[in-house]
Tab-separated table of C-alpha atoms in Angstrom:
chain	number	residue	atom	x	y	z
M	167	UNK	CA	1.288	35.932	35.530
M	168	UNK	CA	-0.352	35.159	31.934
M	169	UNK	CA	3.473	34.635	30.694
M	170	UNK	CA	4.520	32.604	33.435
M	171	UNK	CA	1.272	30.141	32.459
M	172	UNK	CA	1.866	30.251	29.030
M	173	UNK	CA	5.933	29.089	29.567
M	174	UNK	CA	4.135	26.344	32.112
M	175	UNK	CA	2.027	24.995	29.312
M	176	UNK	CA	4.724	25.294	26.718
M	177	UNK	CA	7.342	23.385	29.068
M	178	UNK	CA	4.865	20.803	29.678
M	179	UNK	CA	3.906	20.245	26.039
M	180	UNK	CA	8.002	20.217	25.512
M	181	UNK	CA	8.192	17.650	27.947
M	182	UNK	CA	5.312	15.410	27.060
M	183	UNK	CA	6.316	16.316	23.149
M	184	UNK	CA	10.454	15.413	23.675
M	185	UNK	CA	10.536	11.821	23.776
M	186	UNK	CA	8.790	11.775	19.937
M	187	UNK	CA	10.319	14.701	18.343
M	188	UNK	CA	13.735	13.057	20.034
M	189	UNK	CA	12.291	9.838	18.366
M	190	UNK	CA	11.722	11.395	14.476
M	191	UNK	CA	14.600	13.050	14.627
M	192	UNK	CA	17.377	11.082	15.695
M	193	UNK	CA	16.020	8.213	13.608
M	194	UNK	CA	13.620	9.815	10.447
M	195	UNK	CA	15.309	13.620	10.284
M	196	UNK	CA	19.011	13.137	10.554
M	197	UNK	CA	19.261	9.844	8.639
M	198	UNK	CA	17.003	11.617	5.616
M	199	UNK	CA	19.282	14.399	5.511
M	200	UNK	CA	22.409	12.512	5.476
M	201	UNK	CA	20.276	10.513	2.486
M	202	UNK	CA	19.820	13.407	0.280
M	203	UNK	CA	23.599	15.379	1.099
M	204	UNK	CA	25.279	11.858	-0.402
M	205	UNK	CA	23.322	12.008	-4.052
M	206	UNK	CA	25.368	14.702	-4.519
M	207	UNK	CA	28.968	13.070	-3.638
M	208	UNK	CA	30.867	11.095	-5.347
M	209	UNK	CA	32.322	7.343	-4.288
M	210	UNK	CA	35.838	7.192	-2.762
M	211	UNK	CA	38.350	4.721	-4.694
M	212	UNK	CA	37.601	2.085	-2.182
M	213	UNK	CA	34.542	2.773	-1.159
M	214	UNK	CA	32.820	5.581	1.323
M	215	UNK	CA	32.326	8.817	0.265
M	216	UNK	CA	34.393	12.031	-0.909
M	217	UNK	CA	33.172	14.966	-0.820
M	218	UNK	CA	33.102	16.850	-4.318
M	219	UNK	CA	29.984	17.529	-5.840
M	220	UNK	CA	28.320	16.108	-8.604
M	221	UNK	CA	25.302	14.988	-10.445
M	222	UNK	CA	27.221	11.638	-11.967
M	223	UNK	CA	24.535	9.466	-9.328
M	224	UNK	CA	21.322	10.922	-11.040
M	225	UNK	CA	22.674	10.311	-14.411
M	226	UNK	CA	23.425	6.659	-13.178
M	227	UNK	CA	19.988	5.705	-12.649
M	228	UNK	CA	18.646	6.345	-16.553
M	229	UNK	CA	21.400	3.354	-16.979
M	230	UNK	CA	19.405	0.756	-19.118
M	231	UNK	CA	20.884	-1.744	-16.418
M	232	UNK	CA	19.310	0.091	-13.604
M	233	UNK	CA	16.319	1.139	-15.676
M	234	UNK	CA	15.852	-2.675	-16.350
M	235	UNK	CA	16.057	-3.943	-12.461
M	236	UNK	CA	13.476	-1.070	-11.340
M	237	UNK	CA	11.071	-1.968	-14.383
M	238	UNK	CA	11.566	-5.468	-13.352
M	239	UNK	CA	10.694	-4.753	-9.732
M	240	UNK	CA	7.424	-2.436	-11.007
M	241	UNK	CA	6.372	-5.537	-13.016
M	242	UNK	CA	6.447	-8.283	-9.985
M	243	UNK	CA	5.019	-6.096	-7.335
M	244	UNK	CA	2.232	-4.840	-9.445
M	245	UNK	CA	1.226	-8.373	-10.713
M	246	UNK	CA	1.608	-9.028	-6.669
M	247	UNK	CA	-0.334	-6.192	-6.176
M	248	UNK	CA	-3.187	-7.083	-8.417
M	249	UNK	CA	-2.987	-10.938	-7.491
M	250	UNK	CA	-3.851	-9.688	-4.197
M	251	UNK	CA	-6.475	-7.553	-5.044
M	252	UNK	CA	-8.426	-10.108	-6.733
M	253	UNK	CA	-8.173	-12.408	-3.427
M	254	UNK	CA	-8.659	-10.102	-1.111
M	255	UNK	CA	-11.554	-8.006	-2.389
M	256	UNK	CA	-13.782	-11.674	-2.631
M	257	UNK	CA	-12.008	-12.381	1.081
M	258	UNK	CA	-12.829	-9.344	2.699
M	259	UNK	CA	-16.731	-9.365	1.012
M	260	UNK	CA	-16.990	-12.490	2.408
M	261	UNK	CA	-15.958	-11.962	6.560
M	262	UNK	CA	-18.191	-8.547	6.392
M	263	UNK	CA	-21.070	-11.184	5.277
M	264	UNK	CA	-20.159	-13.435	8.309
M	265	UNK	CA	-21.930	-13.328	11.887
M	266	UNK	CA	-20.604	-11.665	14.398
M	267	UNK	CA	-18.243	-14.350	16.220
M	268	UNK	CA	-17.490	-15.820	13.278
M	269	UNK	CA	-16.042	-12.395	11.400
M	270	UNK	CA	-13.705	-12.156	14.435
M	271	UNK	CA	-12.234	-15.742	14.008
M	272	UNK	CA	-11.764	-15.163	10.248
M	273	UNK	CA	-10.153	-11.807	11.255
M	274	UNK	CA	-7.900	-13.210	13.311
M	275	UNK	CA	-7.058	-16.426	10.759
M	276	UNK	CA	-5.878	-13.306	8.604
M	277	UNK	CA	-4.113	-11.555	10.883
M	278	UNK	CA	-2.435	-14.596	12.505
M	279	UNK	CA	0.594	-15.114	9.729
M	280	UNK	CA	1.991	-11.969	10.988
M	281	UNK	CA	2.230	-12.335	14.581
M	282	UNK	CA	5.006	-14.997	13.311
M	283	UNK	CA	8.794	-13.809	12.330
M	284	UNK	CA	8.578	-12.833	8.371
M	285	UNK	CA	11.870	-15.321	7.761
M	286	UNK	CA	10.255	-18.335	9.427
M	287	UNK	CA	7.197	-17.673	6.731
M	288	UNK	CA	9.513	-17.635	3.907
M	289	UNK	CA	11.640	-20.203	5.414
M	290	UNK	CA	8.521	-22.230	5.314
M	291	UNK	CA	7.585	-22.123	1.963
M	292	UNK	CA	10.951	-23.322	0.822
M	293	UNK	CA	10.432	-25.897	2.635
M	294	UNK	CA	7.049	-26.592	1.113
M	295	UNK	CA	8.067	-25.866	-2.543
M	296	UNK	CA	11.656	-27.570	-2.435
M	297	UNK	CA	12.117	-30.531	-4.428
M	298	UNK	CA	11.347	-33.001	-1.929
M	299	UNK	CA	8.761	-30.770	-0.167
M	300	UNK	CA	5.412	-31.348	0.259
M	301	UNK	CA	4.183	-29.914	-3.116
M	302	UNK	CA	6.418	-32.156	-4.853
M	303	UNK	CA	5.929	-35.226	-2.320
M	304	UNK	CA	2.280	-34.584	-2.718
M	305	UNK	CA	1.677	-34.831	-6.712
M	306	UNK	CA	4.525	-37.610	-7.041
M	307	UNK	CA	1.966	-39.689	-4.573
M	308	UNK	CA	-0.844	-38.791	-6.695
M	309	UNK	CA	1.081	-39.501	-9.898
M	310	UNK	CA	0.363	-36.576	-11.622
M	311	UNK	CA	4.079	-36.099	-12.173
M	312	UNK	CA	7.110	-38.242	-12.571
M	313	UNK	CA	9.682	-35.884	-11.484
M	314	UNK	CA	9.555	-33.729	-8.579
M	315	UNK	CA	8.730	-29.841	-9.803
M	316	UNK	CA	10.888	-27.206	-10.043
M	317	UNK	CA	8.759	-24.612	-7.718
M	318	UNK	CA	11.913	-22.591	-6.209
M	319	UNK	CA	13.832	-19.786	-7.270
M	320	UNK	CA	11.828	-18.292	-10.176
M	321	UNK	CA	9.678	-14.932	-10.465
M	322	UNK	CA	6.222	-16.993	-9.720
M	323	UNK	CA	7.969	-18.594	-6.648
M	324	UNK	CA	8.372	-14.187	-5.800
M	325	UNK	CA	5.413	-12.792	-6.119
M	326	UNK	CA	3.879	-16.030	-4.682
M	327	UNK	CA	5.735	-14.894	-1.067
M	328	UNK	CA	4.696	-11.252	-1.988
M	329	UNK	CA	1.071	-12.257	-2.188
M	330	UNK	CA	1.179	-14.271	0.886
M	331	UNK	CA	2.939	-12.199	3.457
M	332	UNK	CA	1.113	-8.619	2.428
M	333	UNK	CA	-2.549	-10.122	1.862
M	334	UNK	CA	-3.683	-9.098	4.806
M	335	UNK	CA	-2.785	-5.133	4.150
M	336	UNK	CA	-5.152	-5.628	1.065
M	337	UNK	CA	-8.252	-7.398	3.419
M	338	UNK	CA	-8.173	-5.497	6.407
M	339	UNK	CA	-9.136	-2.132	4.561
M	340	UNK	CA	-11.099	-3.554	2.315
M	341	UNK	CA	-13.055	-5.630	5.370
M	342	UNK	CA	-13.228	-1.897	7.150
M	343	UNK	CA	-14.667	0.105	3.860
M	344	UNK	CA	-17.200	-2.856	3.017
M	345	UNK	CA	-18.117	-3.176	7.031
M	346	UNK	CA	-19.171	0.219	7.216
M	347	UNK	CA	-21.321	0.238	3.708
M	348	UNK	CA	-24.956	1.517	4.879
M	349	UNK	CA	-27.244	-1.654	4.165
M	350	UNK	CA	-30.050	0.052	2.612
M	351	UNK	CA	-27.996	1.340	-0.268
M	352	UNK	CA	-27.586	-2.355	-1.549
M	353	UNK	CA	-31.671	-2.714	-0.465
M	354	UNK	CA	-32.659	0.242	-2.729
M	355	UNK	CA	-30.877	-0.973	-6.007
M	356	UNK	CA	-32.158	-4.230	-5.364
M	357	UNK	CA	-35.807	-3.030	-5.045
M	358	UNK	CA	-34.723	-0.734	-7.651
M	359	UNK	CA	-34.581	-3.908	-9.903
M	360	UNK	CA	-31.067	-4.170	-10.577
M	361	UNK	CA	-29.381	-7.495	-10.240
M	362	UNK	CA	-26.361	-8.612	-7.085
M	363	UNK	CA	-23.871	-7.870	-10.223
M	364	UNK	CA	-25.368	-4.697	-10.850
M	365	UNK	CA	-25.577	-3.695	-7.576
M	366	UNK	CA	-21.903	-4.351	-6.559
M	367	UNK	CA	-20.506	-2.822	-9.709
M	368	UNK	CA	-23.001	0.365	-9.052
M	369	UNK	CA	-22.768	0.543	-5.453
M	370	UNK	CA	-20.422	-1.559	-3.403
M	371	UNK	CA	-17.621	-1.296	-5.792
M	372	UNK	CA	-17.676	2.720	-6.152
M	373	UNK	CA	-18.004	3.269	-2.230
M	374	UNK	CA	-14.984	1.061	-1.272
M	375	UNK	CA	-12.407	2.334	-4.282
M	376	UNK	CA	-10.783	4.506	-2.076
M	377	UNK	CA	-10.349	1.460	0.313
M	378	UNK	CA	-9.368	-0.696	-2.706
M	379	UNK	CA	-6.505	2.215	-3.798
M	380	UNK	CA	-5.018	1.758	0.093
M	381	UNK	CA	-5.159	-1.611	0.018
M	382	UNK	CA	-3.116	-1.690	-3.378
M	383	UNK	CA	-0.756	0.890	-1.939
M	384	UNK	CA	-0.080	-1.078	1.556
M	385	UNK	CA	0.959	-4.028	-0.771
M	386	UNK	CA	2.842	-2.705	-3.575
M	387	UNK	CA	5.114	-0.377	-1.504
M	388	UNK	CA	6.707	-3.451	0.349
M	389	UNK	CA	6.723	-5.570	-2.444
M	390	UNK	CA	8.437	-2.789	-4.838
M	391	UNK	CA	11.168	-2.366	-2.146
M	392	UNK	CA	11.336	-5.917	-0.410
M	393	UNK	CA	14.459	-7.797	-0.966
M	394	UNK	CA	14.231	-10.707	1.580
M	395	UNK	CA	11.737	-12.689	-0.786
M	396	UNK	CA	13.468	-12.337	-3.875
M	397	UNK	CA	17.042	-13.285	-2.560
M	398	UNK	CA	15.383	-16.351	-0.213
M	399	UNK	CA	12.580	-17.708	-2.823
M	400	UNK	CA	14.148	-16.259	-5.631
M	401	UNK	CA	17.526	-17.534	-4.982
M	402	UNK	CA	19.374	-14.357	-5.940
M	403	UNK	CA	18.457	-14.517	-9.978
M	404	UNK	CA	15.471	-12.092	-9.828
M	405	UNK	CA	16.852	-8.899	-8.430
M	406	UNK	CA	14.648	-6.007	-7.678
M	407	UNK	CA	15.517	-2.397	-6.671
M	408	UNK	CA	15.812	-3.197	-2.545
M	409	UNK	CA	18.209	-5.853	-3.657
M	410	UNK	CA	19.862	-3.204	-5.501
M	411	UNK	CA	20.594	-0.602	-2.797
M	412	UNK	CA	21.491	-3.153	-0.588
M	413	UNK	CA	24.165	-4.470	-2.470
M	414	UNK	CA	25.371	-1.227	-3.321
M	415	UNK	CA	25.812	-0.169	0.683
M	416	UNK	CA	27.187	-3.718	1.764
M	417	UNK	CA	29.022	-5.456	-1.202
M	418	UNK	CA	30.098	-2.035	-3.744
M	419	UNK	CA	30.309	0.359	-0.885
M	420	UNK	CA	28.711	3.020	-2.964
M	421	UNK	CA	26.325	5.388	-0.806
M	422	UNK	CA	26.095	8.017	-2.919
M	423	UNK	CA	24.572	6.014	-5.257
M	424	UNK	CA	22.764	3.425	-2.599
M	425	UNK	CA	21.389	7.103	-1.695
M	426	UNK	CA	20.673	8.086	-4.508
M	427	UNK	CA	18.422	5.028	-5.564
M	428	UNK	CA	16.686	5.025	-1.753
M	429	UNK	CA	15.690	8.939	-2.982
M	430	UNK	CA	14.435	7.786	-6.187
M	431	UNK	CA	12.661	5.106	-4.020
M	432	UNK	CA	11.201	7.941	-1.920
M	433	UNK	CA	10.134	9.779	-4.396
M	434	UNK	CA	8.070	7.059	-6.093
M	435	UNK	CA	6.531	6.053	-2.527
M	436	UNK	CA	6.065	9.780	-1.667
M	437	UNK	CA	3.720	10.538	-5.203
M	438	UNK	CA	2.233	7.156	-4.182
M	439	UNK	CA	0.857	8.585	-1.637
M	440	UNK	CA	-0.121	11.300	-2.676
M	441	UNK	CA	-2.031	10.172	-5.566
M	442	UNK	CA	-3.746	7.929	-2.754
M	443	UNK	CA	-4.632	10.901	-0.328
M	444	UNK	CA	-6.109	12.534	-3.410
M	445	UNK	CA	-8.353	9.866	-4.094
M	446	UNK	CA	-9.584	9.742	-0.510
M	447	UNK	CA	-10.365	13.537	-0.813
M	448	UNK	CA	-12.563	12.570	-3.894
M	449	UNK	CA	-14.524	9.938	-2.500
């Protein structure tokens, strides 16, 4: 009897547990391991993949060429990163001071941008920063310039669109970790003497680093592997490392080494991670 109500509970548990272990591995599993068994093959003549081993792809990615595009790529989506940071710390500070109704309308102002598709955003500021956009249109009716601006298709015009469409992953867990600060701690170093600068860099600032260190790490792992922004508000001169693999699975044909970069990619995201789940242990 105990058997027969133990292969019960593990038949229901299969059956309640199949649709997501179907899910993860038809679509996370498989895919992975058919990631990892290409870095080892090399690239047919004309494109695809033949099967003889080698080690030629790792080699291929201490190419200064490569080495250049993923230093490149680290460089814009850490300035993103930090730009970021330094709104959305003051941002988040600020809706945790609000009252109630009014830290739900600013909440939802933040949220808003991405219940609309990501390629109308960027479509939007092209439109904005093109030459006869409202930037330009704007300061040529003020007459602070006599020329219309070019805004487009430079690194600035990047991380600008990396900034804007992952802000709010750096204010929402910020907002959280500052929300749930216990009042009296800011009350006690302020009776203690110490001054609002001396109190946020003693007390608010130390309590929400692990919030601050996810916040950084929701933002820079997009922007390090986005490659919509670059090729639409970049114009295809800045290319960083998503650009990269995808040309080398749609225009050379090259999936070893397309795999081979995306494992690299992996790798990077994986000790991200990592280094973030440590921190959260600490604090």
């Amino acid at each position: 009897m105990r058997s027969r109500a133990r292969r019960s509970r593990a038949l229901g548990r299969l059956v309640f547990l199949g649709p997501g272990l179907t899910y993860l591995l038809v679509l996370l599993l498989v895919p992975l391991a058919l990631l990892i068994a290409f870095t080892v093959f090399r690239r047919g003549r004309f494109g695809g993949v033949v099967y003889e081993v080698t080690g030629e792809n790792f080699a291929r990615l201490l190419d200064p060429l490569y080495l250049e595009i993923v230093l490149g790529s680290l460089k814009l989506a850490t300035i993103a990163t930090l730009i970021a940071l330094l709104i959305g710390y003051p941002t988040a500070y600020l809706i945790a001071q609000l009252p109630r109704k009014w830290k739900t309308i600013a909440l939802v102002a933040i949220v808003l941008p991405f219940w609309t598709n990501f390629l109308v955003r960027i479509y939007a500021w092209i439109i904005l920063l093109s030459g006869p956009g409202l930037v330009n249109s704007t300061l040529l009716d003020l007459g602070l310039i006599d020329k219309p601006l070019e805004l487009l298709y430079n690194q600035g015009t990047i991380v600008t669109g990396l900034v804007y469409s992952y802000l709010p992953l750096m204010v929402l867990p910020l907002y959280a970790a500052i929300e749930k600060l216990d009042p009296q701690l800011r009350e006690a170093s302020a009776n203690l003497g110490a001054s609002p600068a001396r109190t946020f860099a003693s007390v608010t600032l130390p309590l929400t680093l692990p919030a601050v260190f996810t916040g950084c790490l929701f933002v820079f792992v997009p922007s390090f592997g986005n490659f919509i922004i670059p090729e639409l508000l970049g114009g295809g001169r800045s290319i960083m490392v998503g650009n990269l693999i995808r040309d080398q699975f749609l225009k050379a044909r090259d999936w070893p080494f397309g795999s081979t970069l995306m494992l690299a990619l992996l790798a990077v995201l994986i000790i991200l991670l990592l280094l973030q789940a440590w921190s959260a242990r600490r604090a």
